[in-house]
Coordinates of C-alpha atoms in Angstrom, one line a residue:
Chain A
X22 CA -5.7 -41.1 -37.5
X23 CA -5.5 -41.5 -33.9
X24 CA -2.7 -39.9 -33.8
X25 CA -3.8 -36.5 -35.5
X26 CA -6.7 -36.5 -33.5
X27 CA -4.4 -36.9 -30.3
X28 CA -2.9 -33.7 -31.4
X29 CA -5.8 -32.2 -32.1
X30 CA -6.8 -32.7 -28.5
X31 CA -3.6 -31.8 -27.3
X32 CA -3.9 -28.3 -28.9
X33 CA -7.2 -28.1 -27.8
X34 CA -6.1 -28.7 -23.9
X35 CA -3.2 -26.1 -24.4
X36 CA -4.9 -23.7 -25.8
X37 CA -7.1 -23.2 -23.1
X38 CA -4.7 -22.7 -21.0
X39 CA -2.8 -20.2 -23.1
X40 CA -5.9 -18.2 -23.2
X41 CA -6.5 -18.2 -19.3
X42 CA -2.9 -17.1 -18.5
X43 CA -2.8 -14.3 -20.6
X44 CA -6.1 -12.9 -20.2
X45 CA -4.4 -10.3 -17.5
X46 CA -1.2 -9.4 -20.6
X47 CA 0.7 -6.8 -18.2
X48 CA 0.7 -9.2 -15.5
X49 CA 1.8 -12.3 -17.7
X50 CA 4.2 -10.8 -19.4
X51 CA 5.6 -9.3 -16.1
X52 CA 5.6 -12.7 -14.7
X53 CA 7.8 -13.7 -18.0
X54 CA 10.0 -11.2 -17.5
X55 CA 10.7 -11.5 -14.1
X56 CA 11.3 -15.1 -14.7
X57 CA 13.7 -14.1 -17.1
X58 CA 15.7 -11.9 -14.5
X59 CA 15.5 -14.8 -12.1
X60 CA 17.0 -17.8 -14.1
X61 CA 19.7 -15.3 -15.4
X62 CA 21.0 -15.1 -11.9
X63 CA 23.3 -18.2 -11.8
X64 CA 25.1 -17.5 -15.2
X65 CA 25.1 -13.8 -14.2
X66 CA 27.2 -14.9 -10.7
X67 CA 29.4 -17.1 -12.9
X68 CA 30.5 -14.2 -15.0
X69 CA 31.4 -12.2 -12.0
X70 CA 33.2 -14.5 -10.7
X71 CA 35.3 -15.2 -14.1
X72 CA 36.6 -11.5 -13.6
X73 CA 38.6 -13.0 -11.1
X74 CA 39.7 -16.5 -12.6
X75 CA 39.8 -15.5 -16.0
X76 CA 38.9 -19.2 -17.6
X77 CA 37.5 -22.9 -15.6
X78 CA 39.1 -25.9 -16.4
X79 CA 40.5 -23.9 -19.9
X80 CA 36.9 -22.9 -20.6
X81 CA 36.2 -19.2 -21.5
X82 CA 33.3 -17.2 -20.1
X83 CA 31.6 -17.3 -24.0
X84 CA 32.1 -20.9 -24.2
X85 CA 30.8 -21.7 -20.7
X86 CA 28.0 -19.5 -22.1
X87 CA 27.1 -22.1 -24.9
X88 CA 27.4 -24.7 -22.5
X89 CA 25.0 -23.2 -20.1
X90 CA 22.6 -21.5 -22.8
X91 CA 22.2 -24.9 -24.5
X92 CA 21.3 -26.8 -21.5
X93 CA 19.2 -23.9 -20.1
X94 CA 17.4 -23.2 -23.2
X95 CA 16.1 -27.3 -24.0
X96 CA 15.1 -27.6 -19.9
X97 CA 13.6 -24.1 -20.0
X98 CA 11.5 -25.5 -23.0
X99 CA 10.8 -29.2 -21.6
X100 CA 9.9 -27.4 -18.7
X101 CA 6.8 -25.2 -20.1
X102 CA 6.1 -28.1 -22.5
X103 CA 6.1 -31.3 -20.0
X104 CA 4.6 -28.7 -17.1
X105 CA 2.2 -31.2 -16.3
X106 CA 4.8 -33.9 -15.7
X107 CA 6.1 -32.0 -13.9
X108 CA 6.8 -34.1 -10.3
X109 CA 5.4 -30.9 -8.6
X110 CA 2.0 -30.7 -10.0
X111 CA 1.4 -34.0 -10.6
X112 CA 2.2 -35.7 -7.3
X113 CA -1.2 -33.4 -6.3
X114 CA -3.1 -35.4 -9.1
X115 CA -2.2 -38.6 -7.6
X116 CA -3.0 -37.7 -4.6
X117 CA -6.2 -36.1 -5.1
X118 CA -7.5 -38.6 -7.8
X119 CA -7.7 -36.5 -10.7
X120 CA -6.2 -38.5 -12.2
X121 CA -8.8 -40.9 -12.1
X122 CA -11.2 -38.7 -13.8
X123 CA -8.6 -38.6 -16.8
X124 CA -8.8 -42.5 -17.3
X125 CA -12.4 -42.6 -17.1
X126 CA -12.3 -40.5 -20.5
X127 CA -11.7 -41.7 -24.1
X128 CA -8.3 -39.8 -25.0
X129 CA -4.7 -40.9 -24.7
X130 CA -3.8 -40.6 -20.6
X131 CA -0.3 -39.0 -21.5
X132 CA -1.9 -36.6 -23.8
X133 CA -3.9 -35.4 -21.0
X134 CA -1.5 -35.2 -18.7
X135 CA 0.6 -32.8 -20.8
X136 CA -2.7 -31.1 -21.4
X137 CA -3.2 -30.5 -18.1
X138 CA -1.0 -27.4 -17.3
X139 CA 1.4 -25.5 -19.2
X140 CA 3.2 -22.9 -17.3
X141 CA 3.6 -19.8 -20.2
X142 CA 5.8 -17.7 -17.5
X143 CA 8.8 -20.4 -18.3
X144 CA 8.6 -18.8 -21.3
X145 CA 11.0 -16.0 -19.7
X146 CA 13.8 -18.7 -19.0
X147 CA 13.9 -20.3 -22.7
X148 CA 14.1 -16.7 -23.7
X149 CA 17.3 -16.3 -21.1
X150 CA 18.6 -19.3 -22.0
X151 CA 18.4 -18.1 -25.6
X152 CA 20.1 -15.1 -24.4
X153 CA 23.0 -16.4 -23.2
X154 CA 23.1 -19.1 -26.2
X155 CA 23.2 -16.5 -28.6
X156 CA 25.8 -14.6 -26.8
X157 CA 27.9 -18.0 -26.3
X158 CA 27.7 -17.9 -30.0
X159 CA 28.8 -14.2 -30.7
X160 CA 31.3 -14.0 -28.6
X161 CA 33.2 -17.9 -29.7
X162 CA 32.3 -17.5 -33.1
X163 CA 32.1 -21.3 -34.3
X164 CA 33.9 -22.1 -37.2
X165 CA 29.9 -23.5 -39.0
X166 CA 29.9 -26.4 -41.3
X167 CA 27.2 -27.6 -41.9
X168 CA 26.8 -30.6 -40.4
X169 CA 27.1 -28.2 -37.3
X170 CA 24.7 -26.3 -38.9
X171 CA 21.9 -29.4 -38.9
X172 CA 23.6 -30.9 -35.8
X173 CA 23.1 -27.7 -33.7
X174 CA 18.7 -28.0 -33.1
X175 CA 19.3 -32.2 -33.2
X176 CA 21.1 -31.9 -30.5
X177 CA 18.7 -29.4 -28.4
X178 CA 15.1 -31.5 -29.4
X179 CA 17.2 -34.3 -28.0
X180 CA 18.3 -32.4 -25.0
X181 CA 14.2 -31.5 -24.3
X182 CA 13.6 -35.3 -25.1
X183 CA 16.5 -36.4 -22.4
X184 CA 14.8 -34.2 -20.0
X185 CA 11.2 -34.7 -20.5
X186 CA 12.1 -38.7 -20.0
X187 CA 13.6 -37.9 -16.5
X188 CA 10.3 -35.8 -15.2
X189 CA 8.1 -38.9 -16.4
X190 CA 10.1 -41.4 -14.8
X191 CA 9.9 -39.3 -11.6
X192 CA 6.2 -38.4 -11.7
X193 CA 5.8 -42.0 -12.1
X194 CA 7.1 -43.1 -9.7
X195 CA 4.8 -41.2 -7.1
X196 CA 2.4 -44.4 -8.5
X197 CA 4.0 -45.8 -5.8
X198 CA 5.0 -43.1 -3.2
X199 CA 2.0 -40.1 -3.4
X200 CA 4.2 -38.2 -2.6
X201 CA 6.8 -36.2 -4.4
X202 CA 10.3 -37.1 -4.3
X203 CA 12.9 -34.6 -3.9
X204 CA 15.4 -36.4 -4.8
X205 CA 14.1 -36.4 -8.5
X206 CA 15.9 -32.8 -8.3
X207 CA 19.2 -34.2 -8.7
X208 CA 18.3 -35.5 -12.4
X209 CA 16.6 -32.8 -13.3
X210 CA 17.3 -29.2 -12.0
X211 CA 20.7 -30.7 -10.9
X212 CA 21.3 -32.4 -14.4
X213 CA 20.6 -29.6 -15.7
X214 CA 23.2 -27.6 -13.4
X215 CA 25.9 -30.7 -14.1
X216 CA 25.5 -30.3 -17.9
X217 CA 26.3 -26.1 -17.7
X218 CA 30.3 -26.8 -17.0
X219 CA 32.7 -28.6 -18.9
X220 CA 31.8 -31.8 -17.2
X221 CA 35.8 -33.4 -17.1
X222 CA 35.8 -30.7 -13.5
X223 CA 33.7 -33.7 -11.7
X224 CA 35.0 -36.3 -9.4
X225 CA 35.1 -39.3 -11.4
X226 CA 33.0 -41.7 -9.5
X227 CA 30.9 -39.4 -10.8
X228 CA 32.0 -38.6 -14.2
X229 CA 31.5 -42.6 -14.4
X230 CA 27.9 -42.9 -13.4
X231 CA 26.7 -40.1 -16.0
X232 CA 28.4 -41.5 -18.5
X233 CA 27.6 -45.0 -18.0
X234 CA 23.8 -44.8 -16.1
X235 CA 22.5 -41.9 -17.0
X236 CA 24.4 -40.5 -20.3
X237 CA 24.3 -36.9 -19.5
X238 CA 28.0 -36.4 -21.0
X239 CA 27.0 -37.5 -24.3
X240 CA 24.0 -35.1 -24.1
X241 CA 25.8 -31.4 -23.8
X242 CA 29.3 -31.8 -23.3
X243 CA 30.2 -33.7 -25.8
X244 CA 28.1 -31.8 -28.5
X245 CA 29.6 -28.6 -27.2
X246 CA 33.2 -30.0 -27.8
X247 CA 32.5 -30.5 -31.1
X248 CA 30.3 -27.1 -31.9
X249 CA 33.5 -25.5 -30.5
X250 CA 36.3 -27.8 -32.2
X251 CA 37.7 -27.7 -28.2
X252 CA 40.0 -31.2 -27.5
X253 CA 38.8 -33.8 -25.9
X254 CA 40.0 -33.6 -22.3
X255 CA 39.1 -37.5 -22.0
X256 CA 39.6 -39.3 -24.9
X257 CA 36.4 -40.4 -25.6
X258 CA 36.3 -42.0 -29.4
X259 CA 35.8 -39.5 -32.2
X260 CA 31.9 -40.3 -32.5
X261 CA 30.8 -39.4 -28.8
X262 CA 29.4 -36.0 -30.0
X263 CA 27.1 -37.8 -32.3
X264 CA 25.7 -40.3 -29.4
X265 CA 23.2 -38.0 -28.2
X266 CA 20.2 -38.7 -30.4
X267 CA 21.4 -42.7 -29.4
X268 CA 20.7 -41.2 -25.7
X269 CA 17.3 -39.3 -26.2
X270 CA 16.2 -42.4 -27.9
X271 CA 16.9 -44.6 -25.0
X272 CA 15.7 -42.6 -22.2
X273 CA 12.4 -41.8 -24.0
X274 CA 11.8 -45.6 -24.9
X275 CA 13.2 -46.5 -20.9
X276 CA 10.6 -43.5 -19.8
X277 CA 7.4 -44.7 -21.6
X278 CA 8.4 -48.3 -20.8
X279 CA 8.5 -47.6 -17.1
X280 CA 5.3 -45.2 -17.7
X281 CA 3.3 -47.4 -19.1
X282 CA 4.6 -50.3 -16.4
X283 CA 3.5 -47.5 -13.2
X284 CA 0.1 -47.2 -15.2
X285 CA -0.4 -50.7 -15.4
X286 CA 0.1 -51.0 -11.9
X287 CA -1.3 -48.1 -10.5
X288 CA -3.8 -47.7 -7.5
X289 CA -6.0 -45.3 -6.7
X290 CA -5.3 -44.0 -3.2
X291 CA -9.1 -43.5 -3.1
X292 CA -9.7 -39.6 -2.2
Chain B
X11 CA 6.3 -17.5 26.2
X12 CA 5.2 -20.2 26.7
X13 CA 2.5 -20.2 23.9
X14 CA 5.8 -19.2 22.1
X15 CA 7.4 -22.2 23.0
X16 CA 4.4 -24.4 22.4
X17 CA 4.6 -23.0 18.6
X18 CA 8.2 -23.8 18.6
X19 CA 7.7 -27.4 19.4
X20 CA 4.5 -28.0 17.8
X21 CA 6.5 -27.0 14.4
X22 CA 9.6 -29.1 15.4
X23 CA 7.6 -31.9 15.7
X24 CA 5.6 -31.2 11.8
X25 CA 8.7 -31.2 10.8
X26 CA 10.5 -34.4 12.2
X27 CA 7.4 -36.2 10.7
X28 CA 8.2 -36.0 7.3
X29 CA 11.4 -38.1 7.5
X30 CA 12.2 -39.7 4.0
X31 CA 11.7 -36.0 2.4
X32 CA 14.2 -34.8 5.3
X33 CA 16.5 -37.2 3.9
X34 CA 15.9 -36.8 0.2
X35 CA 16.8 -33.1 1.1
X36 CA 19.6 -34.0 3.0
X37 CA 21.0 -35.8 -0.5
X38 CA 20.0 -33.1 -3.0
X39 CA 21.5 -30.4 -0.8
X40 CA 24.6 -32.8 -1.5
X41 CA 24.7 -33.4 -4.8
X42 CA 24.6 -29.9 -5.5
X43 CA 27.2 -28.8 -3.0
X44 CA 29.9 -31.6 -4.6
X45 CA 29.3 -30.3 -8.4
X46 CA 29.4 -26.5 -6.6
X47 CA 32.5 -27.7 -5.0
X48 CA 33.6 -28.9 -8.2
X49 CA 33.2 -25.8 -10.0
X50 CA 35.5 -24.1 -7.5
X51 CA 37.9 -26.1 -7.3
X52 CA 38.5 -26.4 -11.0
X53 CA 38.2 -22.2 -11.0
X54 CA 41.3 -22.4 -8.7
X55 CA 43.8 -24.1 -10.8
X56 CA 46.9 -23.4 -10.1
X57 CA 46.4 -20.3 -7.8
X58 CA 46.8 -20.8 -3.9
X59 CA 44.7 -17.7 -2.8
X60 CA 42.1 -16.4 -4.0
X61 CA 41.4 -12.5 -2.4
X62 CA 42.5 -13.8 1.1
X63 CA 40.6 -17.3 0.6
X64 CA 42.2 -20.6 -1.0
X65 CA 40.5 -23.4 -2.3
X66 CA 39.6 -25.2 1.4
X67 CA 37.9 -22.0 2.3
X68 CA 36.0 -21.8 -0.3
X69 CA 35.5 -25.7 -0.7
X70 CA 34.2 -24.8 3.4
X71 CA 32.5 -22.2 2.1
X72 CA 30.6 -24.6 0.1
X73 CA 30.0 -27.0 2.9
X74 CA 28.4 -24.7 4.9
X75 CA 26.6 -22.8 2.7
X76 CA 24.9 -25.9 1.7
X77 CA 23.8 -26.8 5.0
X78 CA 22.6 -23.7 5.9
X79 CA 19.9 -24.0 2.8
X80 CA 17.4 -25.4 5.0
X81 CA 18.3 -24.0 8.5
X82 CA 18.2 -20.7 6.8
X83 CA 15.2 -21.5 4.1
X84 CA 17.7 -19.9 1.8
X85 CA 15.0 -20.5 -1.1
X86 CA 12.4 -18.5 0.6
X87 CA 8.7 -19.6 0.7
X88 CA 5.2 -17.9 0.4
X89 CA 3.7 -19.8 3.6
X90 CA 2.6 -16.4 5.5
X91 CA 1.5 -15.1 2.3
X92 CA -0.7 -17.5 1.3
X93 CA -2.8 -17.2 4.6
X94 CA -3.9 -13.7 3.7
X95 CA -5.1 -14.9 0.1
X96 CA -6.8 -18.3 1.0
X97 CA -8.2 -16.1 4.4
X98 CA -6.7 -18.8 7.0
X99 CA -4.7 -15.8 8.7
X100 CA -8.0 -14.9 10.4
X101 CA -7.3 -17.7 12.8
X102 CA -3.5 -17.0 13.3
X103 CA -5.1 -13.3 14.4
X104 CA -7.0 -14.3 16.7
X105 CA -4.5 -16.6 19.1
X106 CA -2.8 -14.4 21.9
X107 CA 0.8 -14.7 20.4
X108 CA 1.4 -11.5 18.2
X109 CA 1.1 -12.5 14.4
X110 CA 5.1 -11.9 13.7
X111 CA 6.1 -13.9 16.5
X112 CA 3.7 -16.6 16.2
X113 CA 5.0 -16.9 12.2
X114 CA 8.7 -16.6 14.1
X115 CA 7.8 -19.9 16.4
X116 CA 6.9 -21.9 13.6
X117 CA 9.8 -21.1 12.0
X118 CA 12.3 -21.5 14.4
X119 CA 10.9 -24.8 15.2
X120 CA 11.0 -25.6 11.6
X121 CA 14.2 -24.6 11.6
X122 CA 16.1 -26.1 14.6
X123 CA 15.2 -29.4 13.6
X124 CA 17.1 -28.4 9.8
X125 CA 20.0 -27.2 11.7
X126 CA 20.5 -30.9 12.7
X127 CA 19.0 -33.1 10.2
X128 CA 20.4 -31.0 6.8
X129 CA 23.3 -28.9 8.8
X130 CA 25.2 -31.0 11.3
X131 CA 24.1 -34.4 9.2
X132 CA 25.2 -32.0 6.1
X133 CA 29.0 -31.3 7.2
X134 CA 29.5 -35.2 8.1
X135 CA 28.1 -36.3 5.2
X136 CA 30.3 -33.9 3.1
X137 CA 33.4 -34.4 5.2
X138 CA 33.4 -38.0 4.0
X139 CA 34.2 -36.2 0.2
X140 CA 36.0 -33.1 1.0
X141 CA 37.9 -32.0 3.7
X142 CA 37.1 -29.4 5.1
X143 CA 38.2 -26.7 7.7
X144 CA 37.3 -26.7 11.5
X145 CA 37.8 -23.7 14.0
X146 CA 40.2 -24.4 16.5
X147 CA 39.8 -21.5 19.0
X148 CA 36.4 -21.6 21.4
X149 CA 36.1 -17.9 20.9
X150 CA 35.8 -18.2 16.8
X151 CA 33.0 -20.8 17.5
X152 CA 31.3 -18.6 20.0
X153 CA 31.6 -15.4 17.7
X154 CA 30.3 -17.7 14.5
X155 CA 27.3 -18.9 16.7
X156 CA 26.3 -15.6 17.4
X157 CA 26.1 -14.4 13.8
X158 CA 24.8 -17.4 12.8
X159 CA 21.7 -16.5 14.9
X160 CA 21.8 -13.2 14.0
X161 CA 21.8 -14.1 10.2
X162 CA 18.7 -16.3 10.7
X163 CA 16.6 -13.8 12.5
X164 CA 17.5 -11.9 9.3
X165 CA 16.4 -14.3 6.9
X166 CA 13.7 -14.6 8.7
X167 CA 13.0 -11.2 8.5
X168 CA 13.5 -10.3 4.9
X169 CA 10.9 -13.3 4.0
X170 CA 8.2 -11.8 6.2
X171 CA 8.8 -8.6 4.4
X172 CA 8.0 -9.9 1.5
X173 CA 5.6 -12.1 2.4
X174 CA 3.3 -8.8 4.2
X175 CA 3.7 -7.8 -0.1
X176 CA 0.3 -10.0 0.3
X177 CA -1.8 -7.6 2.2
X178 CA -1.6 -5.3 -0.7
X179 CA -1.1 -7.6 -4.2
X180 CA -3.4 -10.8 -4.0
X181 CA -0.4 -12.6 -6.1
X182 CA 3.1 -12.3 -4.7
X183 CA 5.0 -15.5 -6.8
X184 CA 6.5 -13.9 -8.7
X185 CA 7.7 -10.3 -7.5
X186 CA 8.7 -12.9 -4.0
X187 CA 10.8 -15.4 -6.7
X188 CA 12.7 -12.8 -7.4
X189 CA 12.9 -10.9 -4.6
X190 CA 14.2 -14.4 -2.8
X191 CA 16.9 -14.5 -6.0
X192 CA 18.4 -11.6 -5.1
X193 CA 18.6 -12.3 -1.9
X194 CA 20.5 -15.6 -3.0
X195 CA 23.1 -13.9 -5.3
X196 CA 23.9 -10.3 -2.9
X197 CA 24.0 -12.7 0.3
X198 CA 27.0 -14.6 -1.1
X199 CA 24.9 -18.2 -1.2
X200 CA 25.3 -18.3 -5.4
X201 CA 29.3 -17.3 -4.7
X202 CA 31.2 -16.3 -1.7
X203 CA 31.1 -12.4 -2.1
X204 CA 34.6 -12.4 -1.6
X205 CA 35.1 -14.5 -5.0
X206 CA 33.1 -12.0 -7.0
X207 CA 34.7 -8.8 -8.1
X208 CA 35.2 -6.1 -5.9
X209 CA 32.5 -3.2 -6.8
X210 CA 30.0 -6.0 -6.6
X211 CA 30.8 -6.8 -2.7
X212 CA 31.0 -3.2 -1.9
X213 CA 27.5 -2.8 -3.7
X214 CA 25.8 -6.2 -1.9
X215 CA 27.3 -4.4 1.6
X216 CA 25.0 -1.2 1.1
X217 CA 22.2 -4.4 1.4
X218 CA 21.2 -6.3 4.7
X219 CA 22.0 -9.8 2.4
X220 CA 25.5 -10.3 3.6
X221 CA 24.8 -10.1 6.7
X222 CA 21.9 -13.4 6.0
X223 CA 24.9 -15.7 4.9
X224 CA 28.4 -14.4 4.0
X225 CA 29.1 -12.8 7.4
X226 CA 28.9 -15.7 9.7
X227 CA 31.1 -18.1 6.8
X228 CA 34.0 -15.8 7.0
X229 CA 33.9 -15.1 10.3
X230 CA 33.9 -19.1 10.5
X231 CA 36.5 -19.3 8.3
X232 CA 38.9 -16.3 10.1
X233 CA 39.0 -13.9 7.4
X234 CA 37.9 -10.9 9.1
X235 CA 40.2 -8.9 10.7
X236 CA 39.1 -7.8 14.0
X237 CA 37.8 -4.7 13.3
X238 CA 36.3 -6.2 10.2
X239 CA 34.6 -8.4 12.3
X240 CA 32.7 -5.4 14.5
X241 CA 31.8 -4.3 11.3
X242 CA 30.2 -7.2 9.9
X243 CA 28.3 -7.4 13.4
X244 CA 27.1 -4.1 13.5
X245 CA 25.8 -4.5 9.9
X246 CA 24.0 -7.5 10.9
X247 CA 22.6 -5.8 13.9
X248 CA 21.5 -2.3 11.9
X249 CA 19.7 -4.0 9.3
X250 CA 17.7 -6.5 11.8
X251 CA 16.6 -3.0 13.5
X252 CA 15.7 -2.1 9.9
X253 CA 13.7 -5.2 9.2
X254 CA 12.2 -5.3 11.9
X255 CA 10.7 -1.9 12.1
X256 CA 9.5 -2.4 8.9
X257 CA 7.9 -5.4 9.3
X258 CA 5.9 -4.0 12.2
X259 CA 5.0 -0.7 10.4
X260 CA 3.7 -3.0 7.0
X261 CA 2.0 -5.0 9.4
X262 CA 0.4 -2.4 11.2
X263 CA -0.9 -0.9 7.6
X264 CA -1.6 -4.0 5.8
X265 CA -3.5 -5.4 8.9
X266 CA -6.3 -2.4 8.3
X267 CA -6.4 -3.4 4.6
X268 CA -7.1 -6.8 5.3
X269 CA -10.4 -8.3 3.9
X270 CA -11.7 -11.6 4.8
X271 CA -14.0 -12.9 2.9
X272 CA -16.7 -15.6 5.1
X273 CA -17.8 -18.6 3.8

């Protein structure tokens, strides 16, 4: 019960704020668009630059394009959806004590907190990152079975789930610090750069720690491998693609653990 | 001037205060130069040169490029325009420093203490991973300095073009994220230029971006032939005339729009 009415809540709180951002439609959906344009520049500078080198690391420029339209696609979307996680907006809460007001009132405090802002222009970079998914798809043309077939949105939920766990863990840890920390970035917007190339093109100090601290391998490049039937440049054991609900698991169960810990021990800083 | 200078120290000083975030910069600026020098270097495979660079140069490229993030606020920012929606401009009109160079104090200020924290701290940090290539001559130093300068007065530029955008929409985000995009990929900061395939560095020339980044790298690097080199100065010099006239004349025409509300 508690749980339905949670979501009920939760639709409540989002809907409001779906209504408010596209009350002006031109402007929102010029706002998408242009978002659109702007997260394609990356992948768009990576294609140019394949006119010269042809392939990276034995990668062509489609299936760099799965690569980068997976990853891009599952932030894009645990970007709009965890928006109020987000280590940006909700350092300001801490700050300003709103979220005090939040645990004065009689609803789940995560639920409100991912009721508290949804940003519909990210919209426009899911769509890109769809974009460029769907042409990594066209133009590698994956030999589909169909355990690939089920595999292929498993792996993307747990890709939103990986990421959603990193931007909880850093907004809580401005329990402690107020303010935001910047170097959060590096698991997020930078995990989210590390997964979009074959990862074996990394040192391997650091190849080691996001394999063994932070599992991003098993998260996109090892899916990817198998999508695409490419070898395995590192000899992993046969059943590394299928680790990656293992990982989302983990780092949402370490990211409500250490959550619920920062809650527990969290001050007001009195404003 | 010396209200100039007073600016310029005042924002130094802002700046040197928030420590930890100058050093969780310096580290994300580093992670994402090593998986950018990554990428490169795994591009480069087996081929020595590259279009007249090889993989140190563009490994240097990297290095730099990456230090200059915050020196040159290669992201861009809305500060300036802000102050015409929330109203606080009215009290940046009314001190005696004219409104462009008042915004060009704090920034240089801003920006000198970048230049040493995430630039010079940058290239030793990022030494210790990669090697990386030094001029040897005095006169390539002296030549690199001078477009370095030159490239930041047109960064600096280019974002208070768009920022005067505010005088006339009251919500620049987005047209300035984009705007601050292009900038990224046409100034060579996404890619070096010279990487990228021809057509599309002839294109980003007939734009002042090169000038904001790619410029002073090769000339660091001794690409440019000398008469390249004049070239890549005087198109620095041409579009910071350009800028800067039109920053003046949107000034001048947004100022009379300008509306503050009391209260």
């Amino acid at each position: 019960m508690i749980v339905i009415y949670s979501i009920k809540i939760l639709w409540l709180l989002l809907k409001t704020q779906i209504r408010s951002q596209t009350q002006y439609r031109l402007s929102f959906l010029a706002d998408v668009f242009t978002t659109a344009i702007f997260s394609s520049i990356y992948f768009l500078a990576f294609a140019l630059i394949l006119q010269r080198f042809e392939t990276v690391a034995g990668w062509t420029l489609g299936e760099i394009a799965f690569l980068v339209g997976m990853t891009e696609t599952s932030f894009a979307f645990m970007d709009l959806l965890f928006s109020g996680f987000d280590p940006d907006s909700f350092s300001p809460m801490v700050r300003m004590g709103s979220l005090d007001q939040f645990m004065v009132r009689p609803v789940s405090l995560t639920i409100q907190v991912l009721g508290s802002r949804l940003i519909l222009r990210r919209l426009g970079r899911v769509l890109e990152g769809l974009a460029v998914l769907a042409f990594g798809i066209v133009t590698t043309q994956p030999d589909w079975t169909w355990l690939k077939t089920f595999y292929l949105p498993v792996v993307l939920v747990c890709q939103v789930i990986c990421m959603g766990s990193i931007f909880m863990m850093g907004s809580t840890i401005t329990f402690w610090t107020v303010e935001r920390i910047e170097a959060v970035n590096i698991l997020t917007y930078g995990g989210n750069e590390l997964m979009s190339y074959p990862m074996n093109i990394y040192p391997r100090w650091l190849l080691f720690i996001f394999t063994y601290f932070v599992p991003f391998i098993f998260v996109n490049f090892y899916p990817t491998l198998y999508f695409l039937d490419k070898p395995d440049p590192l000899n992993f054991p046969v059943f590394a693609p299928f680790l990656t609900p293992l990982v989302a698991i983990g780092m949402a169960l370490a990211a409500y653990w250490f959550w619920g810990y920062g809650l527990r021990h969290y001050q007001s800083t009195g404003t | 001037m010396q209200a100039f200078l007073k600016i310029v120290g005042i924002s130094a000083r802002q700046q040197m205060t928030y420590r930890t975030a100058l050093v969780a910069g310096l580290f994300t600026n580093l992670f994402f130069g090593i998986l950018r020098a990554s990428l490169l270097i795994a591009l480069y495979q087996g081929e020595t040169s590259v279009n007249g660079m090889d993989v140190g140069g563009a490994i240097t490229y990297v290095a730099l490029s990456q230090a200059m993030i915050a020196y040159l606020t290669i992201f861009g920012n809305t500060e300036m325009g802000r102050t015409v929606s929330d109203g606080s401009i009215a009290s940046d009109l009314i001190k005696p420093v004219h409104f462009i160079l008042l915004w060009l104090g704090r920034d240089l200020g801003r920006s000198l203490v970048n230049f040493v924290v995430r630039g010079l701290f940058f290239i030793g940090l990022f030494s210790l991973f990669y090697s990386l290539y030094f001029p040897t001559g005095v006169g390539r130093w002296f030549l690199f300095v001078i477009s370095l300068i030159f490239s930041w007065l047109l960064n600096f530029f280019w974002r208070m073009l768009v920022n005067l955008g505010a005088f006339w929409s009251p919500d620049i985000q987005g047209f300035a994220r984009l705007a601050f995009g292009f900038s990224q990929l046409f100034s060579g900061f996404v890619l070096p230029l010279r990487l990228l395939p021809d057509w599309f560095s002839r294109l980003s020339n007939w734009t002042p971006f090169p000038g904001m980044m790619n410029h002073p790298m090769e000339i660091y690097l001794g690409i440019y032939s000398p008469s390249q080199l004049l070239g890549a100065f005087g198109h620095q010099l041409v579009w910071l005339f350009i800028l800067v006239f039109l920053c003046l004349v949107l000034f001048r025409l947004g100022i009379r729009r300008l509306v503050i509300q009391g209260g």
